[in-house]
mmCIF file with all atom_site columns, C-alpha atoms in Angstrom:
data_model
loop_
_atom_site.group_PDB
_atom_site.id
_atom_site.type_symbol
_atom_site.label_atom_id
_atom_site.label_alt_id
_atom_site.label_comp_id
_atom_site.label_asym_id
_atom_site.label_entity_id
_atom_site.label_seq_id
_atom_site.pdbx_PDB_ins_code
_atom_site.Cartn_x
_atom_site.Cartn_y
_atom_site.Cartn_z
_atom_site.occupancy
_atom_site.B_iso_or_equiv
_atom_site.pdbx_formal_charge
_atom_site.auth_seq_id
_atom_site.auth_comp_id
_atom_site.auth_asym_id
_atom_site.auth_atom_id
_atom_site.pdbx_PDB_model_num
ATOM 1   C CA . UNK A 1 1   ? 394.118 92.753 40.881 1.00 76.00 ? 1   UNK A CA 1
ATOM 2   C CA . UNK A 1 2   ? 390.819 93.962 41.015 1.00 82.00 ? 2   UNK A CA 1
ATOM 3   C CA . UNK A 1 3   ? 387.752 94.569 43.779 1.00 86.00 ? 3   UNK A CA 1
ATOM 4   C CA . UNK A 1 4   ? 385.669 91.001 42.971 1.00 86.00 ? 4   UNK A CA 1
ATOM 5   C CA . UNK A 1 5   ? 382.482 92.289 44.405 1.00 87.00 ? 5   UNK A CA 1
ATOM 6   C CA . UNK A 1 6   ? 382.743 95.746 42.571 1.00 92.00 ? 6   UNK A CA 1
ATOM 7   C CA . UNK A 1 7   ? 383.901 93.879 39.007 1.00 92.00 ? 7   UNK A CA 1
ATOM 8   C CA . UNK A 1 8   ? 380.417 91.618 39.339 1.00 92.00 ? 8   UNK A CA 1
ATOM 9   C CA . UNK A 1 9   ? 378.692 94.703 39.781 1.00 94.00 ? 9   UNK A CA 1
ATOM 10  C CA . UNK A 1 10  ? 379.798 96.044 36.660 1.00 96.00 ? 10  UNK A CA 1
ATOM 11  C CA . UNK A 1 11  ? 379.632 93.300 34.605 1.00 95.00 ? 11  UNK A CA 1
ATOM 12  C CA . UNK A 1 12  ? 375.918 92.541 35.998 1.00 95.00 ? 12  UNK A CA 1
ATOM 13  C CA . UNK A 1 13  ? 374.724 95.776 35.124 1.00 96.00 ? 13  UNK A CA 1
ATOM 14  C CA . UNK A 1 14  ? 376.685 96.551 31.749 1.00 96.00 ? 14  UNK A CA 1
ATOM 15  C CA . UNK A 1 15  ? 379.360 99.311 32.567 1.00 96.00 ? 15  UNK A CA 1
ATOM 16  C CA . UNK A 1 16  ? 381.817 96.568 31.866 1.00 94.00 ? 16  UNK A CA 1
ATOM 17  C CA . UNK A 1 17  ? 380.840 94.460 28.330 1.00 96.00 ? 17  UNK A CA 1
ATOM 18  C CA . UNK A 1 18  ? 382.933 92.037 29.437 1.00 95.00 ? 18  UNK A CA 1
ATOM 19  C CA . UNK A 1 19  ? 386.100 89.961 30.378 1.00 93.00 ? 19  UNK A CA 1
ATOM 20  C CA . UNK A 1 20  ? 388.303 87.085 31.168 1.00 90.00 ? 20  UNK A CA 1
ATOM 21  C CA . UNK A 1 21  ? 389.526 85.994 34.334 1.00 86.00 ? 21  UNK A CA 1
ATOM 22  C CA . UNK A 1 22  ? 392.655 83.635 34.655 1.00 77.00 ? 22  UNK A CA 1
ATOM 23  C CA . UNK A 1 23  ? 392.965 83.646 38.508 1.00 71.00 ? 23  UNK A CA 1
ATOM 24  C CA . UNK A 1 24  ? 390.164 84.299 41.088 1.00 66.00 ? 24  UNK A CA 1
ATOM 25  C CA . UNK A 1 25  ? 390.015 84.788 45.005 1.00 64.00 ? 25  UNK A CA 1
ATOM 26  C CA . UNK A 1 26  ? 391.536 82.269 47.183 1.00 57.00 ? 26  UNK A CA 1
ATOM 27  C CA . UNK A 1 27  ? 390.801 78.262 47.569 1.00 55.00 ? 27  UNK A CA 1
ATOM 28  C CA . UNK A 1 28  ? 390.753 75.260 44.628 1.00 56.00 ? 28  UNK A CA 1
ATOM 29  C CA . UNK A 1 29  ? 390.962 76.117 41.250 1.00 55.00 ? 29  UNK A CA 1
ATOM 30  C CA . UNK A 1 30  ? 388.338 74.264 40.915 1.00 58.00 ? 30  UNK A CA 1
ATOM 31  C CA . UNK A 1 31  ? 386.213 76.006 43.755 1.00 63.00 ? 31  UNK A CA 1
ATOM 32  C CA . UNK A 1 32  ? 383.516 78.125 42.453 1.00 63.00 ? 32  UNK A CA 1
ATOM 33  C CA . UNK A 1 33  ? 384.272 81.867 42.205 1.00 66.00 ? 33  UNK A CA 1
ATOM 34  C CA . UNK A 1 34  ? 382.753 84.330 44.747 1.00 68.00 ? 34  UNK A CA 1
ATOM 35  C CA . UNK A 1 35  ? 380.649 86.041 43.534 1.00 72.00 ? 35  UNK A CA 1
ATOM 36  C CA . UNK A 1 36  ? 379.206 83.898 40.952 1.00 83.00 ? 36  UNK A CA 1
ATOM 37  C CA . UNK A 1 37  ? 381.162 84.710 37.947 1.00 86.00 ? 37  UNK A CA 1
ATOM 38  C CA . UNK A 1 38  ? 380.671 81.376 36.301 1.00 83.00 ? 38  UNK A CA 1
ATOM 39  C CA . UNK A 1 39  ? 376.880 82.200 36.284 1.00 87.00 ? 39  UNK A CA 1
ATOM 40  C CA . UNK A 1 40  ? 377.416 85.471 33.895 1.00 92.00 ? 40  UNK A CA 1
ATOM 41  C CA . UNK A 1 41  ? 376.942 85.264 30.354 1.00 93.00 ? 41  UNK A CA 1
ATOM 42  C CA . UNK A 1 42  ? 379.828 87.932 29.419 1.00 94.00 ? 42  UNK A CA 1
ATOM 43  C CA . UNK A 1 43  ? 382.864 85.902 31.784 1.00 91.00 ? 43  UNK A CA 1
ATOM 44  C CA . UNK A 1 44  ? 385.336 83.793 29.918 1.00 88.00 ? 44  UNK A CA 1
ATOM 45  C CA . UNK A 1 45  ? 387.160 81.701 32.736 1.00 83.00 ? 45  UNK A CA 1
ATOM 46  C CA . UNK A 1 46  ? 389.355 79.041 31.125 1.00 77.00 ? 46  UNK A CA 1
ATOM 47  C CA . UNK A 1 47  ? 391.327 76.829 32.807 1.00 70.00 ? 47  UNK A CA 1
ATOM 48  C CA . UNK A 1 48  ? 394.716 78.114 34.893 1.00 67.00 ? 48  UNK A CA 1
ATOM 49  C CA . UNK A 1 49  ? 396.643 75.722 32.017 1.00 68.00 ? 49  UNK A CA 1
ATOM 50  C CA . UNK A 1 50  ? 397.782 78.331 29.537 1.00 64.00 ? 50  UNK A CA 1
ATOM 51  C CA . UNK A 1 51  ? 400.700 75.580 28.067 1.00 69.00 ? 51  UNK A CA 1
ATOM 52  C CA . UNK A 1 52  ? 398.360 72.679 27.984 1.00 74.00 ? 52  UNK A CA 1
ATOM 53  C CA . UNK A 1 53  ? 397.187 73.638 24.475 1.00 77.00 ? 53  UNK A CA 1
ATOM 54  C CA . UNK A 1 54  ? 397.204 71.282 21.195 1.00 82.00 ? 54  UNK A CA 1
ATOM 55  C CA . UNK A 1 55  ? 400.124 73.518 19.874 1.00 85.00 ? 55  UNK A CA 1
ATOM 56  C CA . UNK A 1 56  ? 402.314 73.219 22.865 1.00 83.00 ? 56  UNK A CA 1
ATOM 57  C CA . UNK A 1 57  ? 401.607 69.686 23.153 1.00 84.00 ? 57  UNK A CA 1
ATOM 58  C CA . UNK A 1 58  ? 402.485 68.960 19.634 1.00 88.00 ? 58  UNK A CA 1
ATOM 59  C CA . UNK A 1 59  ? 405.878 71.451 20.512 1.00 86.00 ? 59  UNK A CA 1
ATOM 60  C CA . UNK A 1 60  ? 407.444 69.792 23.233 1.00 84.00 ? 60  UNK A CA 1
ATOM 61  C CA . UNK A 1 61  ? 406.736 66.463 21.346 1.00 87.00 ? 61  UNK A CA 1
ATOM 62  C CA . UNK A 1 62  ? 408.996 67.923 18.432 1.00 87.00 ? 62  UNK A CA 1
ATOM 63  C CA . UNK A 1 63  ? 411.398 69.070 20.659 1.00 83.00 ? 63  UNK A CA 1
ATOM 64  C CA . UNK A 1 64  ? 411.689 66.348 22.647 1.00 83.00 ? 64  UNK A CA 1
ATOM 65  C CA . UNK A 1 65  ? 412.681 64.084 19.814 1.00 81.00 ? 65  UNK A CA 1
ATOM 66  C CA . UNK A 1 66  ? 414.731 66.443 18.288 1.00 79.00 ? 66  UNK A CA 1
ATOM 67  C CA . UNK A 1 67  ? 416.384 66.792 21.960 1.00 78.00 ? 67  UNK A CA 1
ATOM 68  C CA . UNK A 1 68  ? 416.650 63.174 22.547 1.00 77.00 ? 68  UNK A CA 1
ATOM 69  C CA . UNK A 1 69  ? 418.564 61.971 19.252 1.00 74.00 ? 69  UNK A CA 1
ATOM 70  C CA . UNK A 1 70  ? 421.159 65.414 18.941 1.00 73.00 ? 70  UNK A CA 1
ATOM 71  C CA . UNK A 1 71  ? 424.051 62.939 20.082 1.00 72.00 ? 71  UNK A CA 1
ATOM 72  C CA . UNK A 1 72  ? 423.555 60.598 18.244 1.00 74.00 ? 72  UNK A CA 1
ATOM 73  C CA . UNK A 1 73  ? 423.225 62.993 15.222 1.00 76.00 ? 73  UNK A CA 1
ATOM 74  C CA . UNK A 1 74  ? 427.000 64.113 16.317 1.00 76.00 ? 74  UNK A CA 1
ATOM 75  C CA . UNK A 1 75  ? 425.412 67.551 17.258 1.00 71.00 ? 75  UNK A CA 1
ATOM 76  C CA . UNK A 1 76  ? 426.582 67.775 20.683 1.00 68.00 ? 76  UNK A CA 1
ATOM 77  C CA . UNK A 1 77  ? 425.092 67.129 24.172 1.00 67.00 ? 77  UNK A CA 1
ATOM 78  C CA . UNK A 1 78  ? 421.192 67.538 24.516 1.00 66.00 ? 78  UNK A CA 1
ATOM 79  C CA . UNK A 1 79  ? 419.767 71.430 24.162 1.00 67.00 ? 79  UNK A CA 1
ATOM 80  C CA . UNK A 1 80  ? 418.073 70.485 27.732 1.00 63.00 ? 80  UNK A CA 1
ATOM 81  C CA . UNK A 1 81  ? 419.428 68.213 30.236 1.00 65.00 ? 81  UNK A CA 1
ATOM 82  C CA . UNK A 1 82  ? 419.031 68.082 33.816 1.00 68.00 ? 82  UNK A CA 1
ATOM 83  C CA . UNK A 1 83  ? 421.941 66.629 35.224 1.00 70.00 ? 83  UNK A CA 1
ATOM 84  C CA . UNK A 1 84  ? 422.320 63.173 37.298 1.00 70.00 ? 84  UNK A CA 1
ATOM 85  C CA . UNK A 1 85  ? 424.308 63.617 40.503 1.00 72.00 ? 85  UNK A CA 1
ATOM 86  C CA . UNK A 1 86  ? 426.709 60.905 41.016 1.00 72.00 ? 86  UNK A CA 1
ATOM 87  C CA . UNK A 1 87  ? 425.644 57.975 42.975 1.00 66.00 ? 87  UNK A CA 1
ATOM 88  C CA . UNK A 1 88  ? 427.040 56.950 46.781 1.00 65.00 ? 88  UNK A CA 1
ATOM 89  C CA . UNK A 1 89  ? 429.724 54.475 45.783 1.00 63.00 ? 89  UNK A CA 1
ATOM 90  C CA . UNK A 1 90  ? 428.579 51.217 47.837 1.00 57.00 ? 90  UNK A CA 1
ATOM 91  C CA . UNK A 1 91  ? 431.421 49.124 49.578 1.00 56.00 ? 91  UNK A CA 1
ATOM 92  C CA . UNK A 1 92  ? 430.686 46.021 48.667 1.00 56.00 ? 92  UNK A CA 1
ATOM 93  C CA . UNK A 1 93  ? 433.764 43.693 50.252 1.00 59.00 ? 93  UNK A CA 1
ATOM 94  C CA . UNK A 1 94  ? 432.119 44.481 53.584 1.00 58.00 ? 94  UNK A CA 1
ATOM 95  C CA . UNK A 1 95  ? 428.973 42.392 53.895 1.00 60.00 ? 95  UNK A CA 1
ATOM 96  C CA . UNK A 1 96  ? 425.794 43.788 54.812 1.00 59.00 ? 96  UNK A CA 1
ATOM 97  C CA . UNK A 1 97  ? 424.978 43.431 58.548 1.00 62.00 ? 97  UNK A CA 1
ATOM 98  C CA . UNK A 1 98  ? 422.342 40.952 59.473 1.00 59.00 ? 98  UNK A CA 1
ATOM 99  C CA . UNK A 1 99  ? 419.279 41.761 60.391 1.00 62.00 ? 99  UNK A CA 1
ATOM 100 C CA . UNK A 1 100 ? 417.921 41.005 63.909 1.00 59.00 ? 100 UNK A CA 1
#
């Protein structure tokens, strides 16, 4: 965590080259930072998505189809599952009450 108005300063007048910022102040990601860090020439500010890359998108493809077909394969149950609760068991020799 740093001092927002006292990292500007820096950066705006050179005792700081540069940096990065993943996470500013408080509001919308997509609100503009205060002060105006998107205006300097020495602020990288990419997107709060660090997984939504063409690597990790092209990973959790893989492992999703490797995932998906492991039974079949005779390699046990899935490597990640989340699992299904039971559903209510529904009475159905009792008819359903008509509606008024």
């Amino acid at each position: 965590m740093v001092r927002e108005e006292a990292l500007h300063e820096a950066l705006v007048s050179g005792a700081i080259a540069g940096t990065a910022l993943d996470a500013w102040g408080s509001g919308p990601p997509d609100a503009p930072s205060r002060p105006p860090f998107h205006d300097l020439p020495n602020v990288l500010m990419p997107p709060h998505h660090p997984g939504h890359t063409a690597d990790a998108f092209t990973a959790r493809a893989t492992e999703i189809a490797a995932n998906t077909d492991r039974p079949e394969r005779g390699t046990r149950s899935p490597t990640w599952s989340v699992p299904v609760p039971p559903s209510p068991t529904t009475d159905h020799t009792t008819p359903a009450p008509h509606p008024e």
